Each structure stands twice: as structure tokens, then as C-alpha cells.
């Protein structure tokens, strides 16, 4: 048995993240492609609303706020934070949900909280004191965070479905073009 000093290893965080990136197969080009994809998604992804036909009642300022908040979230994600839905997206979803069906006390508080934050931030005015909610319980915060994660998941999967459909259509067009250009070798 050999005794002695244990050698120390000095590895920087940059080296570790580079190793992890290589292990995942993530290259600088893939990272840039993902960032561009997320940026385009922030501008073009659909606004997720509660089913029931109330989606067309969203005010224009809220639609613009959703786009701007998505861009802000995109910048945060580029700095290493976890991507998630925004307060404005949660406000739009809860707005349409509350129009389609009654919502319970917790979701009412969550809706008033995100609506107050969103309205104050983008409309530059205050919510009346009698309906303003300044804080949420831990359970309500967890519910809001789950909603934001779900909204982000829904809009990104919608983007992926559209991209798959476009790729499939492009392949079909290319196959039809090749078939039209290729001479028939055997015609019976």
C-alpha cells in the first residue's frame, strides 16, 4: 500500500462546462442555433390561452407585454437562468380561464397578483387597492411557477410541431420535384 500526499486537481469551471458541453454534443454552433431558435420563438410562438373561445379578447397591450417579457426571459436564459413562462403569459392564461369557468380562491389570488404586476409594469398605472394582491403564499408561488413552466413547455412544443410539419412538407415537395425531374425508366 502506498501512502503519501493525495495529488490536488485544479480544474476551472470553464473547463468543466466545456467538458459537459462536449459530452452532450453541444457545440458553439448548436448553442447559437438554440439561441436564435429561442429568440425567434419569443417573437412568433403562440400565446397559450385557456380553451373556451376567449383568446381573442386579450387586450393588445397584454399581447405586446407577452412578447417583451419573452424577450427579457430569453436574455436571462442566455445568461444561464432556467427558461420559463412569463408573468404576462400567466396573466393571459388565467384571464381566459377565469372567463371560461369559475376559479378557486388560490387561483384568484394568483391571477390578481400576476395581473397587478403585469398591469403596473406595462400600463404604468396602479391596480385599485381593494383588489391588489402584493404577495402569495408558498403554495401559491409553487402553483404559479408550475403554470409558467407548463406554459413555456406548451409554447415550445407548439413551435416544434410547426417545425416538424414544415420539414415534412418540405421533404414531400422535394420528393415530388425529384420524381418529376427523374425520367421514367420503365413505363408499363
Short mmCIF file of C-alpha atoms in Angstrom, two decimals:
data_model
loop_
_atom_site.label_atom_id
_atom_site.label_comp_id
_atom_site.label_asym_id
_atom_site.label_seq_id
_atom_site.Cartn_x
_atom_site.Cartn_y
_atom_site.Cartn_z
CA UNK A 1 0.00 0.00 0.00
CA UNK A 2 1.34 3.37 -0.98
CA UNK A 3 0.95 6.25 1.37
CA UNK A 4 1.73 9.83 0.74
CA UNK A 5 0.19 13.00 -0.43
CA UNK A 6 -3.04 13.00 -2.37
CA UNK A 7 -2.48 14.94 -5.57
CA UNK A 8 -4.66 18.02 -5.91
CA UNK A 9 -6.51 18.74 -9.09
CA UNK A 10 -7.17 22.29 -10.14
CA UNK A 11 -9.92 22.48 -12.75
CA UNK A 12 -11.70 25.70 -13.63
CA UNK A 13 -15.46 25.99 -14.00
CA UNK A 14 -14.96 26.89 -17.66
CA UNK A 15 -13.13 23.62 -18.25
CA UNK A 16 -15.89 21.64 -16.55
CA UNK A 17 -18.66 23.35 -18.54
CA UNK A 18 -16.67 22.83 -21.78
CA UNK A 19 -16.30 19.13 -20.94
CA UNK A 20 -20.03 18.83 -20.19
CA UNK A 21 -20.89 20.64 -23.42
CA UNK A 22 -18.68 18.27 -25.42
CA UNK A 23 -20.17 15.28 -23.62
CA UNK A 24 -23.65 16.48 -24.51
CA UNK A 25 -22.57 17.07 -28.09
CA UNK A 26 -23.30 20.77 -27.72
CA UNK A 27 -21.04 22.87 -29.89
CA UNK A 28 -20.80 26.62 -30.16
CA UNK A 29 -22.78 26.41 -33.40
CA UNK A 30 -25.55 24.35 -31.75
CA UNK A 31 -25.66 26.83 -28.88
CA UNK A 32 -26.02 29.76 -31.28
CA UNK A 33 -28.70 27.88 -33.24
CA UNK A 34 -30.61 27.25 -29.99
CA UNK A 35 -30.32 30.92 -29.02
CA UNK A 36 -31.60 32.02 -32.42
CA UNK A 37 -34.43 29.48 -32.21
CA UNK A 38 -35.42 30.81 -28.77
CA UNK A 39 -35.26 34.41 -29.99
CA UNK A 40 -37.48 33.67 -32.97
CA UNK A 41 -39.78 31.71 -30.66
CA UNK A 42 -40.09 34.68 -28.31
CA UNK A 43 -41.38 36.73 -31.22
CA UNK A 44 -43.50 34.16 -33.05
CA UNK A 45 -44.67 31.48 -30.59
CA UNK A 46 -48.41 31.39 -30.00
CA UNK A 47 -49.94 32.86 -26.88
CA UNK A 48 -51.31 29.95 -24.85
CA UNK A 49 -54.85 30.64 -23.64
CA UNK A 50 -57.41 28.54 -21.82
CA UNK A 51 -59.67 26.68 -24.28
CA UNK A 52 -63.13 28.15 -24.44
CA UNK A 53 -63.07 30.83 -27.09
CA UNK A 54 -61.90 33.80 -25.01
CA UNK A 55 -58.43 34.05 -26.54
CA UNK A 56 -59.46 36.79 -28.96
CA UNK A 57 -60.50 39.05 -26.05
CA UNK A 58 -56.93 39.66 -24.87
CA UNK A 59 -56.08 43.36 -24.99
CA UNK A 60 -53.38 44.45 -27.42
CA UNK A 61 -51.18 45.87 -24.66
CA UNK A 62 -51.10 42.41 -22.99
CA UNK A 63 -50.09 40.71 -26.25
CA UNK A 64 -47.24 43.23 -26.63
CA UNK A 65 -46.26 42.73 -22.97
CA UNK A 66 -46.05 38.98 -23.55
CA UNK A 67 -43.63 39.47 -26.45
CA UNK A 68 -41.47 41.91 -24.48
CA UNK A 69 -41.40 39.70 -21.38
CA UNK A 70 -40.46 36.69 -23.54
CA UNK A 71 -37.52 38.66 -24.89
CA UNK A 72 -36.45 39.55 -21.34
CA UNK A 73 -36.72 35.89 -20.29
CA UNK A 74 -34.69 34.95 -23.36
CA UNK A 75 -31.90 37.29 -22.26
CA UNK A 76 -31.99 35.76 -18.76
CA UNK A 77 -31.79 32.26 -20.25
CA UNK A 78 -28.75 33.30 -22.31
CA UNK A 79 -27.08 34.23 -19.02
CA UNK A 80 -27.73 30.74 -17.65
CA UNK A 81 -31.11 31.01 -15.93
CA UNK A 82 -33.82 28.40 -16.47
CA UNK A 83 -36.28 29.27 -19.26
CA UNK A 84 -39.86 29.63 -18.11
CA UNK A 85 -43.11 31.32 -18.99
CA UNK A 86 -43.64 34.95 -18.08
CA UNK A 87 -45.97 36.81 -15.74
CA UNK A 88 -47.77 38.29 -18.76
CA UNK A 89 -48.31 34.80 -20.23
CA UNK A 90 -49.67 33.57 -16.90
CA UNK A 91 -51.92 36.64 -16.75
CA UNK A 92 -53.29 35.95 -20.25
CA UNK A 93 -53.92 32.27 -19.48
CA UNK A 94 -55.61 32.97 -16.15
CA UNK A 95 -57.64 35.79 -17.71
CA UNK A 96 -59.12 33.45 -20.31
CA UNK A 97 -59.56 30.66 -17.73
CA UNK A 98 -61.49 32.98 -15.41
CA UNK A 99 -63.78 33.96 -18.29
CA UNK A 100 -64.44 30.34 -19.22
CA UNK A 101 -65.12 28.98 -15.72
CA UNK A 102 -65.06 29.99 -12.06
CA UNK A 103 -61.62 29.69 -10.47
CA UNK A 104 -60.92 28.92 -6.82
CA UNK A 105 -59.53 31.26 -4.20
CA UNK A 106 -55.87 30.34 -4.70
CA UNK A 107 -56.01 30.84 -8.46
CA UNK A 108 -57.96 34.07 -7.99
CA UNK A 109 -55.19 35.37 -5.74
CA UNK A 110 -52.53 34.22 -8.22
CA UNK A 111 -54.41 35.88 -11.10
CA UNK A 112 -54.78 39.16 -9.23
CA UNK A 113 -51.10 39.03 -8.27
CA UNK A 114 -49.76 38.50 -11.82
CA UNK A 115 -52.37 40.83 -13.31
CA UNK A 116 -51.32 43.54 -10.86
CA UNK A 117 -47.63 43.06 -11.62
CA UNK A 118 -48.19 42.96 -15.37
CA UNK A 119 -50.60 45.89 -15.46
CA UNK A 120 -48.41 48.06 -13.25
CA UNK A 121 -45.30 47.21 -15.27
CA UNK A 122 -46.68 47.73 -18.76
CA UNK A 123 -49.61 50.10 -18.39
CA UNK A 124 -47.74 52.32 -15.93
CA UNK A 125 -50.68 52.70 -13.57
CA UNK A 126 -51.79 51.12 -10.33
CA UNK A 127 -54.34 48.40 -9.60
CA UNK A 128 -57.06 49.52 -7.16
CA UNK A 129 -56.13 48.75 -3.56
CA UNK A 130 -59.26 46.70 -2.90
CA UNK A 131 -58.25 44.02 -5.44
CA UNK A 132 -54.44 44.36 -5.38
CA UNK A 133 -52.52 41.30 -4.16
CA UNK A 134 -48.96 42.12 -3.08
CA UNK A 135 -47.74 38.68 -2.03
CA UNK A 136 -48.56 35.00 -2.38
CA UNK A 137 -48.25 32.03 -0.07
CA UNK A 138 -45.53 29.44 -0.73
CA UNK A 139 -48.14 27.07 -2.15
CA UNK A 140 -49.47 29.76 -4.49
CA UNK A 141 -45.94 30.65 -5.63
CA UNK A 142 -45.28 26.98 -6.37
CA UNK A 143 -48.55 26.78 -8.35
CA UNK A 144 -47.65 29.92 -10.31
CA UNK A 145 -44.18 28.55 -11.09
CA UNK A 146 -45.69 25.24 -12.29
CA UNK A 147 -48.10 27.19 -14.51
CA UNK A 148 -45.23 29.22 -16.00
CA UNK A 149 -43.19 26.06 -16.65
CA UNK A 150 -46.22 24.41 -18.28
CA UNK A 151 -46.89 27.49 -20.45
CA UNK A 152 -43.27 27.51 -21.61
CA UNK A 153 -43.44 23.78 -22.38
CA UNK A 154 -46.69 24.21 -24.33
CA UNK A 155 -45.43 27.05 -26.48
CA UNK A 156 -42.10 25.38 -27.25
CA UNK A 157 -43.78 22.09 -28.17
CA UNK A 158 -46.18 24.03 -30.40
CA UNK A 159 -43.12 25.56 -32.12
CA UNK A 160 -41.56 22.12 -32.54
CA UNK A 161 -44.76 20.71 -34.05
CA UNK A 162 -44.91 23.55 -36.56
CA UNK A 163 -41.24 23.00 -37.44
CA UNK A 164 -41.82 19.24 -37.92
CA UNK A 165 -44.81 19.92 -40.15
CA UNK A 166 -42.78 22.40 -42.22
CA UNK A 167 -39.90 19.92 -42.56
CA UNK A 168 -42.31 17.15 -43.60
CA UNK A 169 -43.94 19.39 -46.17
CA UNK A 170 -40.54 20.44 -47.49
CA UNK A 171 -39.48 16.79 -47.83
CA UNK A 172 -42.69 15.98 -49.70
CA UNK A 173 -42.14 18.90 -52.08
CA UNK A 174 -38.54 17.83 -52.69
CA UNK A 175 -39.61 14.21 -53.30
CA UNK A 176 -42.29 15.34 -55.76
CA UNK A 177 -39.75 17.57 -57.51
CA UNK A 178 -37.23 14.71 -57.79
CA UNK A 179 -39.92 12.41 -59.12
CA UNK A 180 -40.96 14.97 -61.73
CA UNK A 181 -37.35 15.62 -62.78
CA UNK A 182 -36.28 11.98 -62.89
CA UNK A 183 -37.15 10.35 -66.18
CA UNK A 184 -39.27 7.28 -66.01
CA UNK A 185 -37.07 4.31 -66.75
CA UNK A 186 -39.80 1.82 -67.10
CA UNK A 187 -43.28 2.71 -68.16
CA UNK A 188 -45.73 -0.08 -68.50
#
